[in-house]
Amino acid sequence: QVQLVESGGGLVHPGGSLRLSCAASGIIFDINTMGWYRQAPGSQRDMVASISNSGSPNYEDSVKGRFTISRDNAKNTVYLQMNSLKPEDSAVYYCNSYHPWYGTFWGKGTLVTVSN
């Protein structure tokens, strides 16, 4: 019943930009904390950015100043604008929804590859 669908991944050159989108359904979007996580091959899944129901963002140190998370409650969608991309940003990016009462949900991921 809960569905998070990511889009916008692809191949980009170092220094380029990409915008990821996550469309949510089956949740009361406005009250959920939304986030983006990423996982590279052989690595753990780490938080990249999150945004509270009130719009307060948090970022992992390595992406501060380069990535921006935002949400559009009217569209039940969260975005991740990624600028100045580096090869080490390459990973599968996952959309996350969290609420202390209703739990945690994940999308299936979208692949981002930063390479020449």
mmCIF file of C-alpha atoms in Angstrom:
data_model
loop_
_atom_site.group_PDB
_atom_site.id
_atom_site.type_symbol
_atom_site.label_atom_id
_atom_site.label_comp_id
_atom_site.label_asym_id
_atom_site.label_seq_id
_atom_site.Cartn_x
_atom_site.Cartn_y
_atom_site.Cartn_z
ATOM 1 C CA GLN A 1 0.000 0.000 0.000
ATOM 2 C CA VAL A 2 2.927 2.343 0.661
ATOM 3 C CA GLN A 3 4.921 3.135 -2.439
ATOM 4 C CA LEU A 4 7.983 5.319 -2.961
ATOM 5 C CA VAL A 5 9.111 5.628 -6.573
ATOM 6 C CA GLU A 6 12.455 7.235 -7.402
ATOM 7 C CA SER A 7 13.417 8.724 -10.743
ATOM 8 C CA GLY A 8 16.109 10.925 -12.260
ATOM 9 C CA GLY A 9 19.178 8.749 -11.940
ATOM 10 C CA GLY A 10 21.632 8.246 -14.766
ATOM 11 C CA LEU A 11 25.150 8.838 -16.034
ATOM 12 C CA VAL A 12 26.760 12.230 -15.522
ATOM 13 C CA HIS A 13 30.297 13.605 -15.867
ATOM 14 C CA PRO A 14 32.244 14.803 -12.821
ATOM 15 C CA GLY A 15 31.192 18.343 -11.986
ATOM 16 C CA GLY A 16 27.768 17.840 -13.505
ATOM 17 C CA SER A 17 24.320 17.996 -11.950
ATOM 18 C CA LEU A 18 21.367 15.693 -11.520
ATOM 19 C CA ARG A 19 17.976 15.994 -9.828
ATOM 20 C CA LEU A 20 16.344 12.993 -8.221
ATOM 21 C CA SER A 21 12.624 12.786 -7.521
ATOM 22 C CA CYS A 22 10.650 10.520 -5.205
ATOM 23 C CA ALA A 23 6.891 10.272 -5.581
ATOM 24 C CA ALA A 24 5.095 8.890 -2.525
ATOM 25 C CA SER A 25 1.697 7.271 -2.170
ATOM 26 C CA GLY A 26 -0.082 5.407 0.607
ATOM 27 C CA ILE A 27 1.232 7.683 3.372
ATOM 28 C CA ILE A 28 0.159 10.948 4.927
ATOM 29 C CA PHE A 29 3.052 12.691 3.239
ATOM 30 C CA ASP A 30 2.868 15.978 5.141
ATOM 31 C CA ILE A 31 3.693 14.432 8.541
ATOM 32 C CA ASN A 32 6.585 12.210 7.435
ATOM 33 C CA THR A 33 10.279 12.889 7.519
ATOM 34 C CA MET A 34 11.635 12.201 4.044
ATOM 35 C CA GLY A 35 15.189 11.305 3.174
ATOM 36 C CA TRP A 36 17.667 10.180 0.578
ATOM 37 C CA TYR A 37 20.138 7.384 1.257
ATOM 38 C CA ARG A 38 22.783 5.857 -0.970
ATOM 39 C CA GLN A 39 24.613 2.567 -1.213
ATOM 40 C CA ALA A 40 27.680 1.826 -3.319
ATOM 41 C CA PRO A 41 28.708 -1.764 -4.128
ATOM 42 C CA GLY A 42 30.262 -3.411 -1.081
ATOM 43 C CA SER A 43 29.290 -0.521 1.189
ATOM 44 C CA GLN A 44 26.595 0.163 3.743
ATOM 45 C CA ARG A 45 23.546 2.273 3.078
ATOM 46 C CA ASP A 46 24.174 5.782 4.403
ATOM 47 C CA MET A 47 21.987 8.826 4.834
ATOM 48 C CA VAL A 48 22.671 11.588 2.333
ATOM 49 C CA ALA A 49 20.011 14.113 3.262
ATOM 50 C CA SER A 50 16.731 14.309 5.127
ATOM 51 C CA ILE A 51 13.981 16.851 5.527
ATOM 52 C CA SER A 52 11.455 17.063 8.344
ATOM 53 C CA ASN A 53 7.729 17.582 8.011
ATOM 54 C CA SER A 54 8.335 21.251 8.808
ATOM 55 C CA GLY A 55 10.978 21.578 6.084
ATOM 56 C CA SER A 56 14.150 21.473 8.187
ATOM 57 C CA PRO A 57 16.988 19.792 6.224
ATOM 58 C CA ASN A 58 19.980 17.751 7.347
ATOM 59 C CA TYR A 59 22.961 16.671 5.238
ATOM 60 C CA GLU A 60 25.811 14.223 5.412
ATOM 61 C CA ASP A 61 29.089 16.141 5.656
ATOM 62 C CA SER A 62 30.470 15.094 2.268
ATOM 63 C CA VAL A 63 27.508 16.571 0.370
ATOM 64 C CA LYS A 64 27.029 19.829 2.270
ATOM 65 C CA GLY A 65 27.110 22.771 -0.090
ATOM 66 C CA ARG A 66 26.596 20.536 -3.124
ATOM 67 C CA PHE A 67 23.251 18.787 -2.562
ATOM 68 C CA THR A 68 19.879 20.299 -1.705
ATOM 69 C CA ILE A 69 16.854 18.374 -0.464
ATOM 70 C CA SER A 70 13.363 19.815 -0.825
ATOM 71 C CA ARG A 71 9.761 18.658 -0.647
ATOM 72 C CA ASP A 72 6.521 19.582 -2.345
ATOM 73 C CA ASN A 73 3.701 18.437 -0.088
ATOM 74 C CA ALA A 74 1.048 19.267 -2.678
ATOM 75 C CA LYS A 75 2.679 16.745 -5.029
ATOM 76 C CA ASN A 76 3.705 14.208 -2.357
ATOM 77 C CA THR A 77 7.212 14.444 -3.772
ATOM 78 C CA VAL A 78 10.705 14.906 -2.351
ATOM 79 C CA TYR A 79 13.655 16.028 -4.470
ATOM 80 C CA LEU A 80 17.426 15.865 -4.265
ATOM 81 C CA GLN A 81 19.295 18.406 -6.365
ATOM 82 C CA MET A 82 22.882 17.213 -6.788
ATOM 83 C CA ASN A 83 25.512 19.639 -8.062
ATOM 84 C CA SER A 84 29.290 19.397 -8.490
ATOM 85 C CA LEU A 85 29.040 15.632 -8.628
ATOM 86 C CA LYS A 86 32.098 13.516 -7.897
ATOM 87 C CA PRO A 87 32.900 9.906 -8.838
ATOM 88 C CA GLU A 88 32.567 8.957 -5.168
ATOM 89 C CA ASP A 89 28.907 10.035 -5.322
ATOM 90 C CA SER A 90 28.193 7.045 -7.566
ATOM 91 C CA ALA A 91 25.687 4.756 -5.875
ATOM 92 C CA VAL A 92 22.127 3.545 -5.853
ATOM 93 C CA TYR A 93 20.064 6.298 -4.260
ATOM 94 C CA TYR A 94 17.053 5.293 -2.179
ATOM 95 C CA CYS A 95 14.074 7.330 -1.071
ATOM 96 C CA ASN A 96 13.028 6.950 2.557
ATOM 97 C CA SER A 97 9.930 7.880 4.535
ATOM 98 C CA TYR A 98 9.834 7.882 8.328
ATOM 99 C CA HIS A 99 7.233 8.467 11.002
ATOM 100 C CA PRO A 100 7.616 7.407 14.665
ATOM 101 C CA TRP A 101 4.107 5.919 14.692
ATOM 102 C CA TYR A 102 3.753 4.542 11.179
ATOM 103 C CA GLY A 103 7.297 3.321 10.571
ATOM 104 C CA THR A 104 9.937 3.386 7.869
ATOM 105 C CA PHE A 105 9.479 2.743 4.156
ATOM 106 C CA TRP A 106 11.907 2.494 1.246
ATOM 107 C CA GLY A 107 11.852 2.909 -2.488
ATOM 108 C CA LYS A 108 13.600 0.476 -4.813
ATOM 109 C CA GLY A 109 16.349 2.922 -5.734
ATOM 110 C CA THR A 110 17.710 4.758 -8.745
ATOM 111 C CA LEU A 111 21.283 4.389 -10.013
ATOM 112 C CA VAL A 112 23.577 7.410 -10.218
ATOM 113 C CA THR A 113 26.909 7.007 -11.997
ATOM 114 C CA VAL A 114 29.467 9.825 -12.065
ATOM 115 C CA SER A 115 32.193 9.033 -14.570
ATOM 116 C CA ASN A 116 34.114 10.284 -17.588
#
